[in-house]
């Protein structure tokens, strides 16, 4: 059974201050996907974000980068999902992940928010449902919980950014597999990536 992904959301914070920060890895992936599909994102007030509709391998997709701050991401996701009647199971949320080292990306379905404010808000706005898919882009951990805030809002050195970009590239290559063959096959390919 293939997961009928209809909406891909890339999480991040808006504004140049947050451009290329670790917390914006999800937004970067969706921006790159929109570019690849020649379907530029443009501001859409109704959905509290930058939005486009695109086709990938014959699948129609809604692409969204919320322009709310991270902790209000659910507002944008919920607005678009309810407008287009997209069930929570058909949503793929792309986000940065502290528990995965840079250079790796992982797919999963469901799970908790792990302290990620964007995920926390999305789960809350979906009435507590966490049944959406996640594409987690590894950013690594600073080693101390007190340092997490400044770490995720900081810009990585170029060597680390190159690793993150390699993971984004591989994740983008796995999206058609996810749409065509389902989660298990996409995971098999993506999870074999070595940083």
Short mmCIF file of N, CA and C in Angstrom, two decimals:
data_model
loop_
_atom_site.label_atom_id
_atom_site.label_comp_id
_atom_site.label_asym_id
_atom_site.label_seq_id
_atom_site.Cartn_x
_atom_site.Cartn_y
_atom_site.Cartn_z
N UNK A 1 0.86 -1.20 0.00
CA UNK A 1 0.00 0.00 0.00
C UNK A 1 0.89 1.24 0.00
N UNK A 2 0.74 2.09 -1.01
CA UNK A 2 1.58 3.28 -1.05
C UNK A 2 0.92 4.41 -0.28
N UNK A 3 1.74 5.15 0.43
CA UNK A 3 1.24 6.33 1.15
C UNK A 3 0.92 7.38 0.10
N UNK A 4 -0.32 7.81 0.06
CA UNK A 4 -0.68 8.82 -0.93
C UNK A 4 -0.32 10.21 -0.40
N UNK A 5 0.94 10.55 -0.52
CA UNK A 5 1.38 11.87 -0.07
C UNK A 5 0.78 12.92 -0.99
N UNK A 6 0.10 13.89 -0.40
CA UNK A 6 -0.51 14.97 -1.19
C UNK A 6 0.05 16.34 -0.81
N UNK A 7 0.60 16.44 0.39
CA UNK A 7 1.11 17.72 0.87
C UNK A 7 2.50 17.51 1.46
N UNK A 8 3.48 18.29 0.98
CA UNK A 8 4.83 18.25 1.55
C UNK A 8 5.10 19.62 2.16
N UNK A 9 5.37 19.62 3.45
CA UNK A 9 5.58 20.86 4.20
C UNK A 9 7.03 20.92 4.67
N UNK A 10 7.70 22.03 4.42
CA UNK A 10 9.08 22.22 4.89
C UNK A 10 9.11 23.22 6.02
N UNK A 11 9.55 22.78 7.20
CA UNK A 11 9.53 23.65 8.37
C UNK A 11 10.77 24.53 8.47
N UNK A 12 10.54 25.75 8.96
CA UNK A 12 11.63 26.70 9.17
C UNK A 12 11.07 27.97 9.78
N UNK A 13 11.94 28.93 10.00
CA UNK A 13 11.51 30.25 10.46
C UNK A 13 11.62 31.23 9.30
N UNK A 14 10.70 32.21 9.22
CA UNK A 14 10.73 33.16 8.10
C UNK A 14 11.76 34.26 8.30
N UNK A 15 12.16 34.88 7.20
CA UNK A 15 13.01 36.07 7.26
C UNK A 15 14.48 35.76 7.05
N UNK A 16 15.22 36.76 6.56
CA UNK A 16 16.64 36.58 6.22
C UNK A 16 17.48 36.23 7.44
N UNK A 17 17.05 36.68 8.63
CA UNK A 17 17.80 36.37 9.86
C UNK A 17 17.98 34.86 10.04
N UNK A 18 17.00 34.08 9.55
CA UNK A 18 17.02 32.63 9.77
C UNK A 18 17.44 31.84 8.53
N UNK A 19 17.72 32.55 7.43
CA UNK A 19 18.15 31.87 6.21
C UNK A 19 19.35 30.98 6.50
N UNK A 20 19.28 29.76 6.00
CA UNK A 20 20.40 28.81 6.09
C UNK A 20 20.79 28.46 7.52
N UNK A 21 19.88 28.66 8.47
CA UNK A 21 20.14 28.16 9.82
C UNK A 21 19.77 26.67 9.85
N UNK A 22 20.30 25.96 10.83
CA UNK A 22 20.05 24.51 10.90
C UNK A 22 18.56 24.21 10.99
N UNK A 23 17.82 25.05 11.72
CA UNK A 23 16.38 24.82 11.94
C UNK A 23 15.58 24.91 10.64
N UNK A 24 16.19 25.49 9.59
CA UNK A 24 15.47 25.70 8.33
C UNK A 24 15.76 24.62 7.29
N UNK A 25 16.35 23.51 7.71
CA UNK A 25 16.70 22.45 6.75
C UNK A 25 15.46 21.94 6.01
N UNK A 26 14.34 21.81 6.72
CA UNK A 26 13.11 21.33 6.08
C UNK A 26 12.60 22.29 5.02
N UNK A 27 12.60 23.58 5.35
CA UNK A 27 12.17 24.60 4.40
C UNK A 27 13.07 24.59 3.17
N UNK A 28 14.38 24.42 3.40
CA UNK A 28 15.33 24.40 2.27
C UNK A 28 15.02 23.26 1.31
N UNK A 29 14.70 22.08 1.85
CA UNK A 29 14.40 20.94 0.98
C UNK A 29 13.18 21.25 0.11
N UNK A 30 12.12 21.78 0.70
CA UNK A 30 10.90 22.05 -0.08
C UNK A 30 11.14 23.17 -1.10
N UNK A 31 11.94 24.16 -0.74
CA UNK A 31 12.29 25.22 -1.70
C UNK A 31 13.04 24.62 -2.89
N UNK A 32 13.98 23.71 -2.61
CA UNK A 32 14.73 23.07 -3.69
C UNK A 32 13.84 22.17 -4.55
N UNK A 33 12.90 21.49 -3.90
CA UNK A 33 11.96 20.65 -4.64
C UNK A 33 11.10 21.51 -5.57
N UNK A 34 10.60 22.63 -5.06
CA UNK A 34 9.79 23.54 -5.88
C UNK A 34 10.59 24.03 -7.09
N UNK A 35 11.88 24.35 -6.88
CA UNK A 35 12.74 24.77 -7.98
C UNK A 35 12.91 23.66 -9.01
N UNK A 36 13.19 22.45 -8.52
CA UNK A 36 13.39 21.30 -9.42
C UNK A 36 12.15 21.05 -10.28
N UNK A 37 10.99 21.26 -9.68
CA UNK A 37 9.73 20.97 -10.38
C UNK A 37 9.21 22.20 -11.14
N UNK A 38 10.03 23.26 -11.20
CA UNK A 38 9.66 24.51 -11.88
C UNK A 38 8.30 25.01 -11.42
N UNK A 39 8.13 24.98 -10.12
CA UNK A 39 6.85 25.37 -9.53
C UNK A 39 7.13 26.30 -8.34
N UNK A 40 7.53 27.55 -8.63
CA UNK A 40 8.01 28.43 -7.57
C UNK A 40 6.96 28.69 -6.48
N UNK A 41 7.44 28.73 -5.26
CA UNK A 41 6.57 29.01 -4.11
C UNK A 41 6.23 30.50 -4.11
N UNK A 42 4.97 30.82 -3.86
CA UNK A 42 4.64 32.24 -3.71
C UNK A 42 3.73 32.43 -2.50
N UNK A 43 3.77 33.64 -1.91
CA UNK A 43 3.03 33.89 -0.68
C UNK A 43 1.53 33.63 -0.86
N UNK A 44 0.96 32.92 0.09
CA UNK A 44 -0.48 32.60 0.05
C UNK A 44 -1.03 32.85 1.46
N UNK A 45 -1.72 33.98 1.61
CA UNK A 45 -2.23 34.38 2.94
C UNK A 45 -3.10 33.33 3.59
N UNK A 46 -3.98 32.71 2.78
CA UNK A 46 -4.91 31.69 3.33
C UNK A 46 -4.17 30.59 4.08
N UNK A 47 -2.97 30.26 3.58
CA UNK A 47 -2.24 29.11 4.13
C UNK A 47 -1.06 29.55 5.01
N UNK A 48 -0.98 30.83 5.32
CA UNK A 48 0.07 31.34 6.21
C UNK A 48 1.45 30.86 5.77
N UNK A 49 1.70 30.91 4.47
CA UNK A 49 2.99 30.43 4.00
C UNK A 49 3.23 30.70 2.53
N UNK A 50 4.33 30.16 2.04
CA UNK A 50 4.62 30.19 0.61
C UNK A 50 4.20 28.84 0.04
N UNK A 51 3.48 28.89 -1.07
CA UNK A 51 2.77 27.70 -1.54
C UNK A 51 2.93 27.54 -3.05
N UNK A 52 2.94 26.29 -3.48
CA UNK A 52 2.76 26.02 -4.91
C UNK A 52 2.16 24.62 -5.08
N UNK A 53 1.60 24.42 -6.25
CA UNK A 53 1.08 23.11 -6.62
C UNK A 53 2.01 22.58 -7.71
N UNK A 54 2.40 21.33 -7.60
CA UNK A 54 3.40 20.79 -8.54
C UNK A 54 3.03 19.36 -8.91
N UNK A 55 3.71 18.86 -9.93
CA UNK A 55 3.55 17.45 -10.29
C UNK A 55 4.92 16.78 -10.23
N UNK A 56 4.95 15.61 -9.59
CA UNK A 56 6.18 14.82 -9.52
C UNK A 56 5.81 13.40 -9.94
N UNK A 57 6.41 12.96 -11.04
CA UNK A 57 6.12 11.60 -11.54
C UNK A 57 4.62 11.36 -11.70
N UNK A 58 3.90 12.36 -12.16
CA UNK A 58 2.46 12.20 -12.38
C UNK A 58 1.60 12.37 -11.14
N UNK A 59 2.23 12.60 -9.99
CA UNK A 59 1.47 12.82 -8.74
C UNK A 59 1.31 14.32 -8.51
N UNK A 60 0.09 14.74 -8.22
CA UNK A 60 -0.11 16.14 -7.88
C UNK A 60 0.25 16.35 -6.41
N UNK A 61 1.06 17.37 -6.16
CA UNK A 61 1.51 17.66 -4.80
C UNK A 61 1.26 19.12 -4.45
N UNK A 62 0.90 19.35 -3.22
CA UNK A 62 0.87 20.70 -2.67
C UNK A 62 2.18 20.88 -1.90
N UNK A 63 2.88 21.98 -2.16
CA UNK A 63 4.13 22.27 -1.47
C UNK A 63 3.92 23.51 -0.61
N UNK A 64 4.39 23.46 0.63
CA UNK A 64 4.15 24.56 1.55
C UNK A 64 5.36 24.80 2.44
N UNK A 65 5.77 26.06 2.54
CA UNK A 65 6.75 26.48 3.54
C UNK A 65 6.04 27.53 4.40
N UNK A 66 5.67 27.16 5.64
CA UNK A 66 4.97 28.13 6.50
C UNK A 66 5.79 29.40 6.70
N UNK A 67 5.10 30.54 6.74
CA UNK A 67 5.79 31.80 7.06
C UNK A 67 5.42 32.27 8.46
N UNK A 68 4.76 31.38 9.20
CA UNK A 68 4.59 31.61 10.64
C UNK A 68 5.95 31.29 11.27
N UNK A 69 6.14 31.58 12.53
CA UNK A 69 7.35 31.08 13.16
C UNK A 69 7.17 29.59 13.43
N UNK A 70 8.30 28.91 13.66
CA UNK A 70 8.32 27.46 13.80
C UNK A 70 7.24 26.94 14.76
N UNK A 71 7.09 27.61 15.92
CA UNK A 71 6.17 27.09 16.94
C UNK A 71 4.70 27.28 16.57
N UNK A 72 4.43 27.91 15.39
CA UNK A 72 3.05 28.05 14.91
C UNK A 72 2.85 27.34 13.56
N UNK A 73 3.77 26.43 13.23
CA UNK A 73 3.72 25.74 11.93
C UNK A 73 2.38 25.07 11.66
N UNK A 74 1.76 24.55 12.72
CA UNK A 74 0.50 23.82 12.55
C UNK A 74 -0.61 24.67 11.97
N UNK A 75 -0.56 25.97 12.23
CA UNK A 75 -1.57 26.89 11.71
C UNK A 75 -1.60 26.83 10.18
N UNK A 76 -0.40 26.84 9.56
CA UNK A 76 -0.29 26.80 8.11
C UNK A 76 -0.69 25.42 7.57
N UNK A 77 -0.18 24.38 8.20
CA UNK A 77 -0.44 23.01 7.73
C UNK A 77 -1.94 22.70 7.81
N UNK A 78 -2.53 23.05 8.94
CA UNK A 78 -3.94 22.76 9.15
C UNK A 78 -4.83 23.55 8.18
N UNK A 79 -4.47 24.81 7.92
CA UNK A 79 -5.25 25.65 7.00
C UNK A 79 -5.27 25.03 5.60
N UNK A 80 -4.11 24.59 5.12
CA UNK A 80 -4.05 24.02 3.78
C UNK A 80 -4.72 22.64 3.73
N UNK A 81 -4.45 21.82 4.73
CA UNK A 81 -5.02 20.46 4.76
C UNK A 81 -6.55 20.52 4.80
N UNK A 82 -7.10 21.44 5.59
CA UNK A 82 -8.57 21.48 5.67
C UNK A 82 -9.15 22.09 4.38
N UNK A 83 -8.47 23.05 3.78
CA UNK A 83 -8.96 23.68 2.54
C UNK A 83 -9.04 22.64 1.41
N UNK A 84 -8.02 21.82 1.28
CA UNK A 84 -7.99 20.82 0.20
C UNK A 84 -8.45 19.43 0.67
N UNK A 85 -8.96 19.36 1.89
CA UNK A 85 -9.46 18.08 2.46
C UNK A 85 -8.40 16.98 2.36
N UNK A 86 -7.20 17.31 2.81
CA UNK A 86 -6.09 16.35 2.79
C UNK A 86 -6.02 15.70 4.17
N UNK A 87 -6.15 14.36 4.24
CA UNK A 87 -6.08 13.71 5.55
C UNK A 87 -4.67 13.76 6.13
N UNK A 88 -4.60 13.69 7.44
CA UNK A 88 -3.30 13.80 8.13
C UNK A 88 -2.31 12.75 7.61
N UNK A 89 -2.79 11.57 7.22
CA UNK A 89 -1.90 10.49 6.75
C UNK A 89 -1.25 10.82 5.41
N UNK A 90 -1.79 11.81 4.70
CA UNK A 90 -1.26 12.18 3.38
C UNK A 90 -0.32 13.38 3.43
N UNK A 91 0.07 13.76 4.66
CA UNK A 91 0.96 14.91 4.85
C UNK A 91 2.37 14.40 5.16
N UNK A 92 3.36 14.96 4.47
CA UNK A 92 4.77 14.69 4.75
C UNK A 92 5.40 15.98 5.28
N UNK A 93 5.89 15.93 6.52
CA UNK A 93 6.51 17.10 7.13
C UNK A 93 8.03 16.90 7.09
N UNK A 94 8.73 17.87 6.51
CA UNK A 94 10.19 17.82 6.41
C UNK A 94 10.76 18.75 7.47
N UNK A 95 11.63 18.22 8.33
CA UNK A 95 12.15 19.04 9.43
C UNK A 95 13.57 18.63 9.81
N UNK A 96 14.25 19.52 10.53
CA UNK A 96 15.59 19.25 11.06
C UNK A 96 15.48 18.30 12.24
N UNK A 97 16.51 17.48 12.45
CA UNK A 97 16.48 16.47 13.50
C UNK A 97 17.81 16.42 14.25
N UNK A 98 17.76 16.77 15.54
CA UNK A 98 18.96 16.78 16.39
C UNK A 98 19.55 15.38 16.59
N UNK A 99 18.71 14.35 16.59
CA UNK A 99 19.17 13.00 16.93
C UNK A 99 19.78 12.26 15.74
N UNK A 100 19.91 12.93 14.61
CA UNK A 100 20.51 12.33 13.42
C UNK A 100 21.70 13.20 13.02
N UNK A 101 22.87 12.59 12.77
CA UNK A 101 24.04 13.41 12.41
C UNK A 101 23.89 14.06 11.03
N UNK A 102 24.59 15.17 10.80
CA UNK A 102 24.55 15.80 9.48
C UNK A 102 25.01 14.81 8.41
N UNK A 103 24.39 14.88 7.26
CA UNK A 103 24.73 13.97 6.17
C UNK A 103 23.77 12.81 6.04
N UNK A 104 22.87 12.67 7.03
CA UNK A 104 21.87 11.60 6.97
C UNK A 104 20.47 12.19 7.00
N UNK A 105 19.53 11.43 6.43
CA UNK A 105 18.11 11.79 6.48
C UNK A 105 17.33 10.51 6.68
N UNK A 106 16.22 10.59 7.40
CA UNK A 106 15.42 9.40 7.70
C UNK A 106 13.94 9.71 7.49
N UNK A 107 13.23 8.70 7.01
CA UNK A 107 11.78 8.79 6.87
C UNK A 107 11.13 8.01 8.00
N UNK A 108 10.00 8.48 8.48
CA UNK A 108 9.22 7.67 9.42
C UNK A 108 7.77 8.13 9.41
N UNK A 109 6.93 7.27 9.95
CA UNK A 109 5.52 7.60 10.06
C UNK A 109 5.18 7.69 11.54
N UNK A 110 4.49 8.77 11.93
CA UNK A 110 4.07 8.91 13.31
C UNK A 110 5.22 9.20 14.26
N UNK A 111 4.96 9.02 15.55
CA UNK A 111 5.96 9.28 16.57
C UNK A 111 5.64 10.58 17.31
N UNK A 112 6.41 10.85 18.35
CA UNK A 112 6.20 12.06 19.15
C UNK A 112 6.83 13.27 18.49
N UNK A 113 6.84 14.40 19.21
CA UNK A 113 7.45 15.60 18.64
C UNK A 113 8.91 15.75 19.04
N UNK A 114 9.38 14.97 20.02
CA UNK A 114 10.79 15.00 20.42
C UNK A 114 11.28 16.39 20.79
N UNK A 115 10.39 17.22 21.31
CA UNK A 115 10.78 18.57 21.70
C UNK A 115 10.83 19.56 20.54
N UNK A 116 10.50 19.10 19.32
CA UNK A 116 10.52 20.00 18.15
C UNK A 116 9.23 20.81 18.14
N UNK A 117 9.36 22.13 18.28
CA UNK A 117 8.17 22.98 18.42
C UNK A 117 7.27 22.99 17.20
N UNK A 118 7.86 22.85 16.02
CA UNK A 118 7.05 22.78 14.80
C UNK A 118 6.17 21.55 14.80
N UNK A 119 6.77 20.40 15.11
CA UNK A 119 6.00 19.14 15.16
C UNK A 119 4.95 19.19 16.26
N UNK A 120 5.33 19.74 17.40
CA UNK A 120 4.40 19.83 18.53
C UNK A 120 3.13 20.58 18.11
N UNK A 121 3.31 21.70 17.40
CA UNK A 121 2.17 22.52 17.00
C UNK A 121 1.32 21.81 15.93
N UNK A 122 1.99 21.11 15.01
CA UNK A 122 1.25 20.40 13.96
C UNK A 122 0.38 19.30 14.59
N UNK A 123 0.97 18.53 15.51
CA UNK A 123 0.21 17.46 16.19
C UNK A 123 -0.99 18.06 16.93
N UNK A 124 -0.76 19.17 17.60
CA UNK A 124 -1.84 19.84 18.34
C UNK A 124 -2.95 20.30 17.39
N UNK A 125 -2.57 20.92 16.25
CA UNK A 125 -3.56 21.45 15.32
C UNK A 125 -4.32 20.32 14.61
N UNK A 126 -3.73 19.14 14.53
CA UNK A 126 -4.42 17.98 13.98
C UNK A 126 -5.19 17.23 15.07
N UNK A 127 -5.49 17.92 16.16
CA UNK A 127 -6.30 17.33 17.23
C UNK A 127 -5.57 16.21 17.96
N UNK A 128 -4.24 16.30 18.02
CA UNK A 128 -3.47 15.28 18.73
C UNK A 128 -3.01 14.13 17.84
N UNK A 129 -3.39 14.15 16.55
CA UNK A 129 -2.97 13.06 15.66
C UNK A 129 -1.53 13.28 15.20
N UNK A 130 -0.73 12.21 15.26
CA UNK A 130 0.66 12.29 14.79
C UNK A 130 0.86 11.35 13.60
N UNK A 131 -0.22 11.05 12.87
CA UNK A 131 -0.18 10.01 11.84
C UNK A 131 0.47 10.47 10.53
N UNK A 132 1.01 11.69 10.51
CA UNK A 132 1.66 12.16 9.28
C UNK A 132 3.05 11.53 9.14
N UNK A 133 3.57 11.61 7.91
CA UNK A 133 4.93 11.13 7.64
C UNK A 133 5.92 12.23 7.96
N UNK A 134 7.12 11.82 8.37
CA UNK A 134 8.18 12.81 8.61
C UNK A 134 9.40 12.45 7.76
N UNK A 135 10.01 13.47 7.22
CA UNK A 135 11.30 13.34 6.56
C UNK A 135 12.25 14.18 7.39
N UNK A 136 13.14 13.50 8.12
CA UNK A 136 13.99 14.15 9.12
C UNK A 136 15.39 14.36 8.56
N UNK A 137 15.80 15.61 8.49
CA UNK A 137 17.12 15.97 7.97
C UNK A 137 18.07 16.14 9.16
N UNK A 138 19.11 15.30 9.23
CA UNK A 138 20.01 15.33 10.38
C UNK A 138 20.80 16.63 10.48
N UNK A 139 20.82 17.20 11.69
CA UNK A 139 21.67 18.38 11.92
C UNK A 139 22.66 18.12 13.07
N UNK A 140 22.52 16.95 13.73
CA UNK A 140 23.41 16.64 14.85
C UNK A 140 22.99 17.39 16.11
N UNK A 141 23.68 17.09 17.20
CA UNK A 141 23.35 17.67 18.51
C UNK A 141 24.58 18.38 19.06
N UNK A 142 24.41 19.55 19.70
CA UNK A 142 25.57 20.26 20.23
C UNK A 142 26.19 19.58 21.46
N UNK A 143 25.52 18.54 21.99
CA UNK A 143 26.09 17.80 23.11
C UNK A 143 25.60 18.24 24.47
N UNK A 144 24.88 19.35 24.51
CA UNK A 144 24.36 19.85 25.78
C UNK A 144 23.01 20.50 25.52
N UNK A 145 22.00 20.09 26.30
CA UNK A 145 20.65 20.59 26.08
C UNK A 145 20.57 22.12 26.16
N UNK A 146 21.41 22.72 26.99
CA UNK A 146 21.39 24.19 27.14
C UNK A 146 21.83 24.91 25.86
N UNK A 147 22.57 24.20 25.02
CA UNK A 147 23.10 24.82 23.80
C UNK A 147 22.18 24.65 22.60
N UNK A 148 21.12 23.85 22.75
CA UNK A 148 20.29 23.48 21.60
C UNK A 148 19.69 24.71 20.91
N UNK A 149 19.12 25.63 21.69
CA UNK A 149 18.44 26.79 21.12
C UNK A 149 19.35 27.58 20.17
N UNK A 150 20.53 27.95 20.65
CA UNK A 150 21.43 28.74 19.79
C UNK A 150 22.00 27.87 18.66
N UNK A 151 22.12 26.57 18.91
CA UNK A 151 22.64 25.66 17.87
C UNK A 151 21.68 25.58 16.68
N UNK A 152 20.40 25.33 16.94
CA UNK A 152 19.45 25.17 15.82
C UNK A 152 19.23 26.48 15.09
N UNK A 153 19.35 27.60 15.81
CA UNK A 153 19.15 28.90 15.16
C UNK A 153 20.44 29.47 14.58
N UNK A 154 21.53 28.69 14.67
CA UNK A 154 22.81 29.12 14.12
C UNK A 154 23.03 28.56 12.72
N UNK A 155 24.00 29.14 12.04
CA UNK A 155 24.38 28.64 10.71
C UNK A 155 25.54 27.66 10.88
N UNK A 156 25.46 26.56 10.18
CA UNK A 156 26.51 25.54 10.26
C UNK A 156 27.72 25.97 9.44
N UNK A 157 28.93 25.50 9.83
CA UNK A 157 30.10 25.75 8.97
C UNK A 157 29.92 25.05 7.62
N UNK A 158 30.66 25.51 6.61
CA UNK A 158 30.39 25.03 5.25
C UNK A 158 30.58 23.52 5.11
N UNK A 159 31.53 22.93 5.85
CA UNK A 159 31.74 21.48 5.75
C UNK A 159 30.48 20.74 6.19
N UNK A 160 29.83 21.24 7.25
CA UNK A 160 28.60 20.63 7.74
C UNK A 160 27.43 20.91 6.80
N UNK A 161 27.40 22.12 6.27
CA UNK A 161 26.32 22.46 5.31
C UNK A 161 26.39 21.56 4.08
N UNK A 162 27.62 21.22 3.65
CA UNK A 162 27.76 20.33 2.49
C UNK A 162 27.18 18.95 2.79
N UNK A 163 27.39 18.48 4.02
CA UNK A 163 26.81 17.19 4.43
C UNK A 163 25.28 17.27 4.42
N UNK A 164 24.76 18.36 4.98
CA UNK A 164 23.30 18.53 5.03
C UNK A 164 22.73 18.58 3.61
N UNK A 165 23.42 19.29 2.73
CA UNK A 165 22.95 19.37 1.34
C UNK A 165 22.98 18.00 0.67
N UNK A 166 23.99 17.20 0.96
CA UNK A 166 24.06 15.84 0.39
C UNK A 166 22.87 15.01 0.85
N UNK A 167 22.49 15.17 2.12
CA UNK A 167 21.32 14.45 2.65
C UNK A 167 20.03 14.95 1.99
N UNK A 168 19.94 16.26 1.78
CA UNK A 168 18.77 16.83 1.09
C UNK A 168 18.68 16.29 -0.33
N UNK A 169 19.82 16.23 -1.03
CA UNK A 169 19.84 15.72 -2.40
C UNK A 169 19.33 14.28 -2.46
N UNK A 170 19.83 13.46 -1.52
CA UNK A 170 19.42 12.05 -1.50
C UNK A 170 17.94 11.93 -1.13
N UNK A 171 17.47 12.75 -0.20
CA UNK A 171 16.06 12.73 0.19
C UNK A 171 15.17 13.12 -1.00
N UNK A 172 15.60 14.12 -1.76
CA UNK A 172 14.85 14.53 -2.95
C UNK A 172 14.79 13.40 -3.98
N UNK A 173 15.90 12.67 -4.11
CA UNK A 173 15.94 11.54 -5.04
C UNK A 173 15.00 10.41 -4.60
N UNK A 174 14.74 10.33 -3.29
CA UNK A 174 13.88 9.27 -2.76
C UNK A 174 12.38 9.62 -2.82
N UNK A 175 12.05 10.88 -3.04
CA UNK A 175 10.63 11.26 -3.05
C UNK A 175 9.83 10.54 -4.13
N UNK A 176 10.35 10.44 -5.39
CA UNK A 176 9.58 9.70 -6.39
C UNK A 176 9.36 8.23 -5.98
N UNK A 177 10.34 7.63 -5.28
CA UNK A 177 10.20 6.25 -4.82
C UNK A 177 9.08 6.16 -3.78
N UNK A 178 9.05 7.15 -2.87
CA UNK A 178 7.99 7.20 -1.87
C UNK A 178 6.62 7.28 -2.53
N UNK A 179 6.49 8.15 -3.55
CA UNK A 179 5.20 8.34 -4.21
C UNK A 179 4.79 7.12 -5.04
N UNK A 180 5.79 6.48 -5.65
CA UNK A 180 5.50 5.38 -6.57
C UNK A 180 5.41 4.03 -5.85
N UNK A 181 6.37 3.77 -4.96
CA UNK A 181 6.50 2.43 -4.38
C UNK A 181 6.19 2.35 -2.90
N UNK A 182 6.00 3.50 -2.26
CA UNK A 182 5.62 3.49 -0.85
C UNK A 182 6.77 3.71 0.11
N UNK A 183 6.40 3.80 1.39
CA UNK A 183 7.33 4.19 2.44
C UNK A 183 8.48 3.21 2.63
N UNK A 184 8.18 1.91 2.64
CA UNK A 184 9.22 0.92 2.94
C UNK A 184 10.36 0.98 1.93
N UNK A 185 10.03 1.06 0.64
CA UNK A 185 11.08 1.10 -0.39
C UNK A 185 11.88 2.40 -0.31
N UNK A 186 11.19 3.51 -0.06
CA UNK A 186 11.88 4.79 0.05
C UNK A 186 12.83 4.79 1.26
N UNK A 187 12.36 4.20 2.38
CA UNK A 187 13.19 4.10 3.58
C UNK A 187 14.43 3.25 3.32
N UNK A 188 14.24 2.12 2.63
CA UNK A 188 15.36 1.22 2.34
C UNK A 188 16.46 1.96 1.61
N UNK A 189 16.07 2.76 0.62
CA UNK A 189 17.07 3.52 -0.15
C UNK A 189 17.67 4.64 0.71
N UNK A 190 16.82 5.44 1.34
CA UNK A 190 17.31 6.63 2.06
C UNK A 190 18.16 6.24 3.27
N UNK A 191 17.76 5.18 3.97
CA UNK A 191 18.45 4.80 5.20
C UNK A 191 19.77 4.09 4.95
N UNK A 192 20.05 3.78 3.67
CA UNK A 192 21.35 3.16 3.37
C UNK A 192 22.42 4.23 3.11
N UNK A 193 22.00 5.50 3.12
CA UNK A 193 22.93 6.61 2.90
C UNK A 193 23.99 6.66 4.00
N UNK A 194 25.23 6.84 3.58
CA UNK A 194 26.33 7.00 4.54
C UNK A 194 26.84 8.44 4.46
N UNK A 195 27.05 9.11 5.60
CA UNK A 195 27.49 10.52 5.55
C UNK A 195 28.91 10.63 5.01
#
